PDB file of C-alpha atoms in Angstrom:
ATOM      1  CA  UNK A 499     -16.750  -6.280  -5.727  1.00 62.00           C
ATOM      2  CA  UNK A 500     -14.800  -9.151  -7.807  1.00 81.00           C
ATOM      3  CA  UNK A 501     -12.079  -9.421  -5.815  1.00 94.00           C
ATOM      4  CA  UNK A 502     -12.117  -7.248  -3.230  1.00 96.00           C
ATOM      5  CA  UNK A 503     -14.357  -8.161  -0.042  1.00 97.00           C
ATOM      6  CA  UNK A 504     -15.366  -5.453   2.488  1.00 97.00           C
ATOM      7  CA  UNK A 505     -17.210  -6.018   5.344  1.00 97.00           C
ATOM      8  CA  UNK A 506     -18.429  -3.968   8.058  1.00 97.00           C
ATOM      9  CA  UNK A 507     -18.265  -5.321  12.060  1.00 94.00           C
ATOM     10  CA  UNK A 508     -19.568  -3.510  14.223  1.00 94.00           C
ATOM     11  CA  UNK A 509     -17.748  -0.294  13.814  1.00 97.00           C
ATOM     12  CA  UNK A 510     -14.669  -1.803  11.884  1.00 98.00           C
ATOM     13  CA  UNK A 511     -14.595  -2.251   8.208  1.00 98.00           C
ATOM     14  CA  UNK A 512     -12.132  -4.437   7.036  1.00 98.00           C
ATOM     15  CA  UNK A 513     -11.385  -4.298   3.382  1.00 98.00           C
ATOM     16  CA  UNK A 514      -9.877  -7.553   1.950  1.00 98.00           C
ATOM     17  CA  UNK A 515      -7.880  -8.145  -1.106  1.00 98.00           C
ATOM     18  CA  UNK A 516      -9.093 -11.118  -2.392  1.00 96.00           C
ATOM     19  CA  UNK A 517      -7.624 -12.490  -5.598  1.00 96.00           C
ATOM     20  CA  UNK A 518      -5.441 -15.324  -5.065  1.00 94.00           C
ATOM     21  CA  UNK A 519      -4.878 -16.971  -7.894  1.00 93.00           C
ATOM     22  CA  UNK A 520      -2.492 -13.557  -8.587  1.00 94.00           C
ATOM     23  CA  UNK A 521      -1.068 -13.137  -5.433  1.00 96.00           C
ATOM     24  CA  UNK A 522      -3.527 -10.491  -5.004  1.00 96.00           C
ATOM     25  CA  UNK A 523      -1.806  -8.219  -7.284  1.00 96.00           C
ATOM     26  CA  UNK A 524      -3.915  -4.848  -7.681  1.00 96.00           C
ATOM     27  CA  UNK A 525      -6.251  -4.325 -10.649  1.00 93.00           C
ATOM     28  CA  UNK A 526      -7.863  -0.856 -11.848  1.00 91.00           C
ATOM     29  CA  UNK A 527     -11.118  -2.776 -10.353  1.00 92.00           C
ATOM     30  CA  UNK A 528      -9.802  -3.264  -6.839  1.00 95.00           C
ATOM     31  CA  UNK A 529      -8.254   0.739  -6.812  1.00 95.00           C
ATOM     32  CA  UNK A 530     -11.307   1.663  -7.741  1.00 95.00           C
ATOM     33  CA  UNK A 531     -13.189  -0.410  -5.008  1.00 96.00           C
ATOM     34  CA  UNK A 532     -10.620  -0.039  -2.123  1.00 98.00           C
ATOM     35  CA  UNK A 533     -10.914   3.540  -2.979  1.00 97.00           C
ATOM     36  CA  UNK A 534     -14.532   3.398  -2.669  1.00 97.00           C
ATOM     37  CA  UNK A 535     -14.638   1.941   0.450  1.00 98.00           C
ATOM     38  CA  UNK A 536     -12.604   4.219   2.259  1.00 98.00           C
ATOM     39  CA  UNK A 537     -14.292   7.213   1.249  1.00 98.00           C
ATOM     40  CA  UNK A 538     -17.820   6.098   2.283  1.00 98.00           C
ATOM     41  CA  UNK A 539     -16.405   5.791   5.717  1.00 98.00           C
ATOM     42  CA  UNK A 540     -15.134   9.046   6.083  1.00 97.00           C
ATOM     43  CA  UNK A 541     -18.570  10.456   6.844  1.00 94.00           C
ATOM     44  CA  UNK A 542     -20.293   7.128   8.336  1.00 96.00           C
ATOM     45  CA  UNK A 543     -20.172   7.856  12.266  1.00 95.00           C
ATOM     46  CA  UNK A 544     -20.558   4.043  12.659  1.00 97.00           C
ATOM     47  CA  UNK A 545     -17.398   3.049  11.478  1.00 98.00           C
ATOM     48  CA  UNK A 546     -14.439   4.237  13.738  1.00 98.00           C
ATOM     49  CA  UNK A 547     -11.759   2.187  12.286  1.00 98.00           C
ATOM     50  CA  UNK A 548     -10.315   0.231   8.968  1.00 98.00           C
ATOM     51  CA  UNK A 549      -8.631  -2.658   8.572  1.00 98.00           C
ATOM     52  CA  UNK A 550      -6.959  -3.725   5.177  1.00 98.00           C
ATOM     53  CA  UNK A 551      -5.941  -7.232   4.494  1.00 98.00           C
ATOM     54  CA  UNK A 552      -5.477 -10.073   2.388  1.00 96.00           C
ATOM     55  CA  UNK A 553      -6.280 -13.592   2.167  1.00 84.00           C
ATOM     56  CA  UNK A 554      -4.872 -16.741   1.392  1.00 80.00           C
ATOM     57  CA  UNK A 555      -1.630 -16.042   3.577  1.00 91.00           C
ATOM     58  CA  UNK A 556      -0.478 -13.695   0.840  1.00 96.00           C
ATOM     59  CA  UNK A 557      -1.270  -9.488   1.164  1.00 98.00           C
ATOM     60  CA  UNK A 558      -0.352  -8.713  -2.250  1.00 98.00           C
ATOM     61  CA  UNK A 559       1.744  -8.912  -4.840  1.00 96.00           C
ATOM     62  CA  UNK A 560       1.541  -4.702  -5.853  1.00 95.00           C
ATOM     63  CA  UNK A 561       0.355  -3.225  -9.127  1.00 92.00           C
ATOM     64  CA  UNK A 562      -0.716  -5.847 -11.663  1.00 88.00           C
ATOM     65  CA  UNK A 563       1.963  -6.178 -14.073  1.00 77.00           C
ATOM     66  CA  UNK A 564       0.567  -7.563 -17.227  1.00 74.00           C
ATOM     67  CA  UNK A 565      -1.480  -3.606 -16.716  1.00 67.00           C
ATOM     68  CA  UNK A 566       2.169  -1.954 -16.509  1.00 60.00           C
ATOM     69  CA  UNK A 567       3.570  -3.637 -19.262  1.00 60.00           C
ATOM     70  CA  UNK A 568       0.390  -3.293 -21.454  1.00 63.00           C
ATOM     71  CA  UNK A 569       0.720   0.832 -20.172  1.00 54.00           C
ATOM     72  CA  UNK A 570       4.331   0.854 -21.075  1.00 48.00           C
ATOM     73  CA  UNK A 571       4.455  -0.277 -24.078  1.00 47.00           C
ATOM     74  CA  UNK A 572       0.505   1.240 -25.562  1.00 47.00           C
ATOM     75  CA  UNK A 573       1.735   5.445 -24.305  1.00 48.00           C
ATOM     76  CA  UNK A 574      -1.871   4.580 -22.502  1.00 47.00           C
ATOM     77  CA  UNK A 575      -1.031   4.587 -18.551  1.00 48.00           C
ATOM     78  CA  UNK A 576      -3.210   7.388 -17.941  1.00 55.00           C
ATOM     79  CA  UNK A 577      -6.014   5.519 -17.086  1.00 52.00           C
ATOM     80  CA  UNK A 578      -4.107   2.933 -14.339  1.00 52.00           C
ATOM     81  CA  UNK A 579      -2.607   5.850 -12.736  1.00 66.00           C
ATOM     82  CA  UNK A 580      -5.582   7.722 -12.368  1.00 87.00           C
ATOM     83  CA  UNK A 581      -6.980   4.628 -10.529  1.00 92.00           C
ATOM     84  CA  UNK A 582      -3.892   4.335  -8.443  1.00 92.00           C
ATOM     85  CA  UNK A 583      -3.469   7.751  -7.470  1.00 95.00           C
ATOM     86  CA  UNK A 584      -6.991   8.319  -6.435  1.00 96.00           C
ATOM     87  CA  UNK A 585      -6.395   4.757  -3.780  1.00 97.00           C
ATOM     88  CA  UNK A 586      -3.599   7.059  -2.898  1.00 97.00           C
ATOM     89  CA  UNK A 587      -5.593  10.284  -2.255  1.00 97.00           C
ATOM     90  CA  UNK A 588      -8.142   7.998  -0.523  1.00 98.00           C
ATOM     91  CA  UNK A 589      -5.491   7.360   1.932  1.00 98.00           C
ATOM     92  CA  UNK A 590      -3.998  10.448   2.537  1.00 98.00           C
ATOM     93  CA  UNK A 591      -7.477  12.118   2.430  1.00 97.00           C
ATOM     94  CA  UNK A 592      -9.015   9.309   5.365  1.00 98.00           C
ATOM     95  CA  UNK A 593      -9.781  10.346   8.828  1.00 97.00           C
ATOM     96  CA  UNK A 594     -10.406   6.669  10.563  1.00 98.00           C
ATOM     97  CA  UNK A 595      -7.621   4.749  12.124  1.00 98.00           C
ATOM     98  CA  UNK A 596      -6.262   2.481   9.432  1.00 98.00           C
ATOM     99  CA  UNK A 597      -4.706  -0.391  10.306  1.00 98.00           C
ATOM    100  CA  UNK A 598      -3.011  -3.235   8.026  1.00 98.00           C
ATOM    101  CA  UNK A 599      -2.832  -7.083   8.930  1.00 98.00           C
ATOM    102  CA  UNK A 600       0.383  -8.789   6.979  1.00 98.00           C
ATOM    103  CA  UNK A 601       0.749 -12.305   5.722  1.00 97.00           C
ATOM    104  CA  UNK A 602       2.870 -13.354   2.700  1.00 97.00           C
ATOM    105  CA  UNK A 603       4.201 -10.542   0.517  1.00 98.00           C
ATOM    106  CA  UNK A 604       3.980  -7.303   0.571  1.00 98.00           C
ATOM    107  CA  UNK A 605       5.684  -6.301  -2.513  1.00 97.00           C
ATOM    108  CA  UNK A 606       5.701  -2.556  -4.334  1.00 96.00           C
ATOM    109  CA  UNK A 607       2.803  -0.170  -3.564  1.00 97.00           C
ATOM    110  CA  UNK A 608       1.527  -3.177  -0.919  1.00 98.00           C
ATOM    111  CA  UNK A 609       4.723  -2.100   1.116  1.00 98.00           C
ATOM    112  CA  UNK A 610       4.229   1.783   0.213  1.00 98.00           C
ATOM    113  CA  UNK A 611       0.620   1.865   1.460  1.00 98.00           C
ATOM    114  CA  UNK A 612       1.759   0.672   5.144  1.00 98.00           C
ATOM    115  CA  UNK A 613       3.516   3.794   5.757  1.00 98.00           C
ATOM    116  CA  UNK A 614       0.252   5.550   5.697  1.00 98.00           C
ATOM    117  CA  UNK A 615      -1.250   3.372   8.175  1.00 98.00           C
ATOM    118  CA  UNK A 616      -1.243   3.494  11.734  1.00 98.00           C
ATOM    119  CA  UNK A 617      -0.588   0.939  13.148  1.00 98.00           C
ATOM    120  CA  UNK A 618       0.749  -2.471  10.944  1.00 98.00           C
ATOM    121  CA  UNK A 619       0.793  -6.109  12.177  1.00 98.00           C
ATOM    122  CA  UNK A 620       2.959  -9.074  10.491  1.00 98.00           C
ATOM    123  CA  UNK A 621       2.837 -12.529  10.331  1.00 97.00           C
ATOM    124  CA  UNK A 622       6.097 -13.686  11.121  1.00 97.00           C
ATOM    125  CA  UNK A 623       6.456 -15.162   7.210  1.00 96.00           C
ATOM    126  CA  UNK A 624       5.688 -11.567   6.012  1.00 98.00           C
ATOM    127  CA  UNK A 625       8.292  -9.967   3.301  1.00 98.00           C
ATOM    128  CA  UNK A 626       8.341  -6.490   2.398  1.00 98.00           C
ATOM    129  CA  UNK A 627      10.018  -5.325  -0.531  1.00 98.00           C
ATOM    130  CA  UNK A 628       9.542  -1.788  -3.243  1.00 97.00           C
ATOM    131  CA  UNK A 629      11.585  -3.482  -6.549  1.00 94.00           C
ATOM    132  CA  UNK A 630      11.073  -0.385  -8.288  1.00 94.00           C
ATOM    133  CA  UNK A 631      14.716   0.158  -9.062  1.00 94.00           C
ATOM    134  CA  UNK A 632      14.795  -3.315 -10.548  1.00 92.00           C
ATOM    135  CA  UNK A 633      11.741  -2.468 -13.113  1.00 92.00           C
ATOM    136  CA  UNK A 634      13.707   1.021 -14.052  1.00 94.00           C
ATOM    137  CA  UNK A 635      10.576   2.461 -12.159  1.00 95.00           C
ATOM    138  CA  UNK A 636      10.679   5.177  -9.037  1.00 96.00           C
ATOM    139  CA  UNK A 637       9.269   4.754  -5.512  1.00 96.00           C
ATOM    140  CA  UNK A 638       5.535   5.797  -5.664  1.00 96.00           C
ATOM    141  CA  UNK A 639       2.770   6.411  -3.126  1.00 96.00           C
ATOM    142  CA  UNK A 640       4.620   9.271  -1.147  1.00 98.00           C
ATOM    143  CA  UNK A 641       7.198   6.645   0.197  1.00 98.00           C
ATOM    144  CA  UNK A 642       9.834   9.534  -0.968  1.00 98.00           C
ATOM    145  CA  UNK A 643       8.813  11.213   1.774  1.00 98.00           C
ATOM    146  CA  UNK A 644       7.351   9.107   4.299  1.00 98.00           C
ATOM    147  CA  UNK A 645       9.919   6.308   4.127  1.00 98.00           C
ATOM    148  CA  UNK A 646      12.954   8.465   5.123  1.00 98.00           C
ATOM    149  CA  UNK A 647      10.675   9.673   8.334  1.00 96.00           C
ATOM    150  CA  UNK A 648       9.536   6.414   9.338  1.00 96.00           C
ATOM    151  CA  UNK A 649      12.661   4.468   9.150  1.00 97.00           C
ATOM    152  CA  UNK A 650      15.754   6.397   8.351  1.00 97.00           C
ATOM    153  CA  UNK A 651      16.995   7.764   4.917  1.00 98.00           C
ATOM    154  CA  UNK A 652      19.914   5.021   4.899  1.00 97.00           C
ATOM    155  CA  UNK A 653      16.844   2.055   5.296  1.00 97.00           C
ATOM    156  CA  UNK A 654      14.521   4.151   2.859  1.00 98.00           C
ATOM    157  CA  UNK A 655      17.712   3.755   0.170  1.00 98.00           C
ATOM    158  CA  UNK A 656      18.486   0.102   1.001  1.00 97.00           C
ATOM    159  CA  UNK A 657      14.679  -0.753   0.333  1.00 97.00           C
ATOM    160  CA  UNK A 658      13.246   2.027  -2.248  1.00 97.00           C
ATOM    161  CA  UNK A 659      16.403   2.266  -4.452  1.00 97.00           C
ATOM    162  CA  UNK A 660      18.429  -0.601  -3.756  1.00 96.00           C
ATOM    163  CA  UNK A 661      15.227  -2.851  -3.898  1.00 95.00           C
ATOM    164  CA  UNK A 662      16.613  -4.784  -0.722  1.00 97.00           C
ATOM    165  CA  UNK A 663      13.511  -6.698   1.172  1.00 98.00           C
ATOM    166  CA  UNK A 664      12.907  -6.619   4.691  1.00 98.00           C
ATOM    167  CA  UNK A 665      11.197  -9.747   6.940  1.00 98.00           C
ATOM    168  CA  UNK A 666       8.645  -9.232   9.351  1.00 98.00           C
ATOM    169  CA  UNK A 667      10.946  -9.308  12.515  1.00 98.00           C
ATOM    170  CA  UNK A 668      13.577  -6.839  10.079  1.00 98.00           C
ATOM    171  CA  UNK A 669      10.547  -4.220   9.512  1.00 98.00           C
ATOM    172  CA  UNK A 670       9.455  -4.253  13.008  1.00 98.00           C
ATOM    173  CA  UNK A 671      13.117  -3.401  14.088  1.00 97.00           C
ATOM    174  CA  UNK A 672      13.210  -0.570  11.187  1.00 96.00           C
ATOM    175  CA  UNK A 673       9.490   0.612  12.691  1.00 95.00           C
ATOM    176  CA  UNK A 674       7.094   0.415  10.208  1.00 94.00           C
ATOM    177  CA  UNK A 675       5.367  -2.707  11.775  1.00 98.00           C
ATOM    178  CA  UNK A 676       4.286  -2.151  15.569  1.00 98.00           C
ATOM    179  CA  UNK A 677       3.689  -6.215  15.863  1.00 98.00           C
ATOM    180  CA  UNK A 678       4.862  -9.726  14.498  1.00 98.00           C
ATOM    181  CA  UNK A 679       2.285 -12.496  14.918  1.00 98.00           C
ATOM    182  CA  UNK A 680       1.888 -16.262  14.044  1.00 97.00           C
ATOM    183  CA  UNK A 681       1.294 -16.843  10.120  1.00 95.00           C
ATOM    184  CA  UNK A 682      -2.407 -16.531   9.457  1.00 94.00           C
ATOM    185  CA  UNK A 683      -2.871 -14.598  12.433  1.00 96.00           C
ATOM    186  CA  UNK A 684      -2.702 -11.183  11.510  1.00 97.00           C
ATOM    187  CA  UNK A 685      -5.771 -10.181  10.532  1.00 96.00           C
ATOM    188  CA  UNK A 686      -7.402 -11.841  13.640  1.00 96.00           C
ATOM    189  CA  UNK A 687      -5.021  -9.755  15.614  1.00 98.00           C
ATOM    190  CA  UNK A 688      -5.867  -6.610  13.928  1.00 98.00           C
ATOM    191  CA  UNK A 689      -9.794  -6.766  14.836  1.00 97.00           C
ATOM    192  CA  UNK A 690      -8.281  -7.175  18.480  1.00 98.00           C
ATOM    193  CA  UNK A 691      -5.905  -3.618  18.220  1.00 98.00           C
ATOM    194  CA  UNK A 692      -8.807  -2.308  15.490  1.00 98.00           C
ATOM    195  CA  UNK A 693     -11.614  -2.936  18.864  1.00 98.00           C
ATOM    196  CA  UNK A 694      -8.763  -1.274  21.478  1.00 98.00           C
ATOM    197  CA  UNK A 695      -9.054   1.775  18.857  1.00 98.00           C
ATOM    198  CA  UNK A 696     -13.033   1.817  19.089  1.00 97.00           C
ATOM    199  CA  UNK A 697     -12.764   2.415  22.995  1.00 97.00           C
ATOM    200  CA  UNK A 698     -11.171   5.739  22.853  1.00 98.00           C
ATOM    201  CA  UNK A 699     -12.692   9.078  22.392  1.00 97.00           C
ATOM    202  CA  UNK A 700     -13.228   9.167  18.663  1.00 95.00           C
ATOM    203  CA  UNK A 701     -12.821  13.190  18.478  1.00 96.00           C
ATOM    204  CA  UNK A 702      -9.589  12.817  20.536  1.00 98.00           C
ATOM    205  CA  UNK A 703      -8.292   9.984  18.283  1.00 98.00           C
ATOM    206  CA  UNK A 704      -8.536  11.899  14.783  1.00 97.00           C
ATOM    207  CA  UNK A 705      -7.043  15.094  16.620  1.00 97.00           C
ATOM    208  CA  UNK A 706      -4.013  13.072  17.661  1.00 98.00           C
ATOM    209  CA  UNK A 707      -4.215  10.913  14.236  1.00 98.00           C
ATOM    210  CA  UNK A 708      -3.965  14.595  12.588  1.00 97.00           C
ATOM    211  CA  UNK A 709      -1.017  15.992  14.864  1.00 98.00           C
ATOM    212  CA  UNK A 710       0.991  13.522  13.953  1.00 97.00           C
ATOM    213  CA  UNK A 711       0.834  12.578  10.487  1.00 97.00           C
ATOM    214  CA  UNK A 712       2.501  15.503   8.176  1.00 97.00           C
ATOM    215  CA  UNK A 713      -0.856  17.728   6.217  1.00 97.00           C
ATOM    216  CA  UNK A 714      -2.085  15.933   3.426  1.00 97.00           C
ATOM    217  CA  UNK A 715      -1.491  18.618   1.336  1.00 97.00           C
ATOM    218  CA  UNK A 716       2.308  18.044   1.834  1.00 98.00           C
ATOM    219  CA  UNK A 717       1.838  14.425   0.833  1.00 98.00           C
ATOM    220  CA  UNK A 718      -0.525  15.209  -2.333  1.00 97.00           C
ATOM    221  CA  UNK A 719       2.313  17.073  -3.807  1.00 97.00           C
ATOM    222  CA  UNK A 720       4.654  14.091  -3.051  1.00 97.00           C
ATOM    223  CA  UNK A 721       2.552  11.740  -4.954  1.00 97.00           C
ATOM    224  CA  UNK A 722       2.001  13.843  -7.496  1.00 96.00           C
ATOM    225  CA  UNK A 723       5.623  14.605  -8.321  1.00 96.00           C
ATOM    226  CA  UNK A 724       6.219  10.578  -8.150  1.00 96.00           C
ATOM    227  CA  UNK A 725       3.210   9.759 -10.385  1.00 93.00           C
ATOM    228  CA  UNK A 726       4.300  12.203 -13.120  1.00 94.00           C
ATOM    229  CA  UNK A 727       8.013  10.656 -12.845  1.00 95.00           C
ATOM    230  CA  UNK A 728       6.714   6.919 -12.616  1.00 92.00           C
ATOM    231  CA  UNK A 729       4.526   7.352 -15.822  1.00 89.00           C
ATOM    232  CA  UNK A 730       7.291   8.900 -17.481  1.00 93.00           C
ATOM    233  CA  UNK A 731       9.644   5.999 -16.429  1.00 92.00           C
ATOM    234  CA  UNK A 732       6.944   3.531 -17.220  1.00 87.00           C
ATOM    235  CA  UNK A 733       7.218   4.360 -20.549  1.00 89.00           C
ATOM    236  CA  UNK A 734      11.226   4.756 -20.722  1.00 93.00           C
ATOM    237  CA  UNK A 735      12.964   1.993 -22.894  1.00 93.00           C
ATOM    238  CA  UNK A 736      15.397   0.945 -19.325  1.00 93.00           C
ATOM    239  CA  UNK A 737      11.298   0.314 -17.803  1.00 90.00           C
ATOM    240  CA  UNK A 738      10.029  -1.691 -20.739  1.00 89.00           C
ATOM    241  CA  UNK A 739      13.148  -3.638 -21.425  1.00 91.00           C
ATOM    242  CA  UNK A 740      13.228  -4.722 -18.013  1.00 89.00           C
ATOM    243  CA  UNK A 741       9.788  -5.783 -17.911  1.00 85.00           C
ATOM    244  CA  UNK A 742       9.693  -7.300 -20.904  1.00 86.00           C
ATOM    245  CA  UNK A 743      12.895  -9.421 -19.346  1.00 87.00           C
ATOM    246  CA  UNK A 744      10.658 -10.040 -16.617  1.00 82.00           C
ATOM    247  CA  UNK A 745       7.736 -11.717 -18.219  1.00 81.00           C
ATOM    248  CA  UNK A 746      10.569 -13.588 -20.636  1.00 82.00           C
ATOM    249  CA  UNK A 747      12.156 -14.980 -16.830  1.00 82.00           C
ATOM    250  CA  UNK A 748       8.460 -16.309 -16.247  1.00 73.00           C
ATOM    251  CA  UNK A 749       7.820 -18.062 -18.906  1.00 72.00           C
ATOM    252  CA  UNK A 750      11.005 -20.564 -18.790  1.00 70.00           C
TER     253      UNK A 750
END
């Protein structure tokens, strides 16, 4: 799968962004693919839980940016939404216990996605941060919604509009991350909670799972509202002027 690597052990697949020469920033490929392999464990009995992580002490750097710019500026965004937003259903649609393992950055939709996970472990180096705000963008991946819940409406604002970044030990006190581990430890760490998971009653699990996680109906409309607003920013001359100031910063 280019550069994503998923793997199946014993009853845990573990999905792995692999692409390091980018920070493992997220390509219409790797949606696609991460996508992919969530669904086709929604109805394998064998797998019981999922594990996303990263390699190369980095999770990921977010969207790809060379895609935004080339979306923002072309009217043709269509397409890397589509992907996007279908990695998004795939989460809000999945039934397994889903558990993320955290070195490096997490930056933009790689901090959005933990809030639909269940349980998130950090390496102590980890740093979480949404600069949407700072790209004349809007939060994405129903973090609208599920930020506020999780960790307060005064820490959603800090991070989702103010574009303020949270470390590991930070993020655990705010309680999106249950645990902070040594760097490079994470995703051994998450097997370990991931194997805890594949003890219990599976029926009892994705009951409980269900109870407490708001109907995914609830969040489809969330995303849905923030997709149409993010393309529309995306292609706003405050989103391209500040991306185009972004790539200009890079190449000095």
């Amino acid at each position: 799968m280019g550069h994503l690597l998923v793997s199946d052990n014993d009853a845990i697949r573990v999905i792995t962004l692999q692409r390091p020469e980018k920070k493992n920033a997220i390509t219409r490929d790797m949606y696609r693919a991460m996508s992919g392999a969530i669904d086709s464990a929604q109805n394998d009995p064998v797998i019981r839980c999922i594990v996303i992580t990263g390699n190369s002490g980095v999770f990921t750097a977010g969207n790809d940016l060379d895609d935004f710019l080339k979306d923002g500026t072309s009217g043709g965004g269509d397409e890397r939404a589509s992907d996007a937003v279908k990695f998004l259903y795939s989460l809000v649609q999945n039934t397994k216990p889903l558990i993320a393992a955290v070195d490096g950055i997490a930056v933009g939709i790689g901090t959005t996605m933990l809030f639909h996970c269940d349980y998130v472990l950090a390496g102590s180096s980890a740093t979480f941060s949404t600069p949407f705000i700072h790209l004349g963008l809007v939060p994405e991946g129903a973090s609208s919604l599920l930020a506020p819940q999780s960790i307060g409406y005064q820490r959603a604002f800090a991070m989702l509009v103010m574009g303020r970044t949270l470390n590991a030990n930070e993020a655990r006190e705010a309680g999106f991350v249950n645990t902070v581990v040594a760097p490079g430890e994470a995703a051994a760490e998450a097997e370990k909670i991931a194997r805890e998971i594949c003890t219990l009653p599976a029926e009892a699990v994705a009951l409980s799972r269900k109870l407490l996680k708001p109907p995914p109906e609830e969040l489809t409309r969330r995303i849905d509202l923030e997709s149409r607003l993010f393309g529309e920013r995306l292609r706003s001359e405050e989103a391209i002027a500040a991306f185009q100031a972004f790539f200009a910063r890079k190449k000095r």
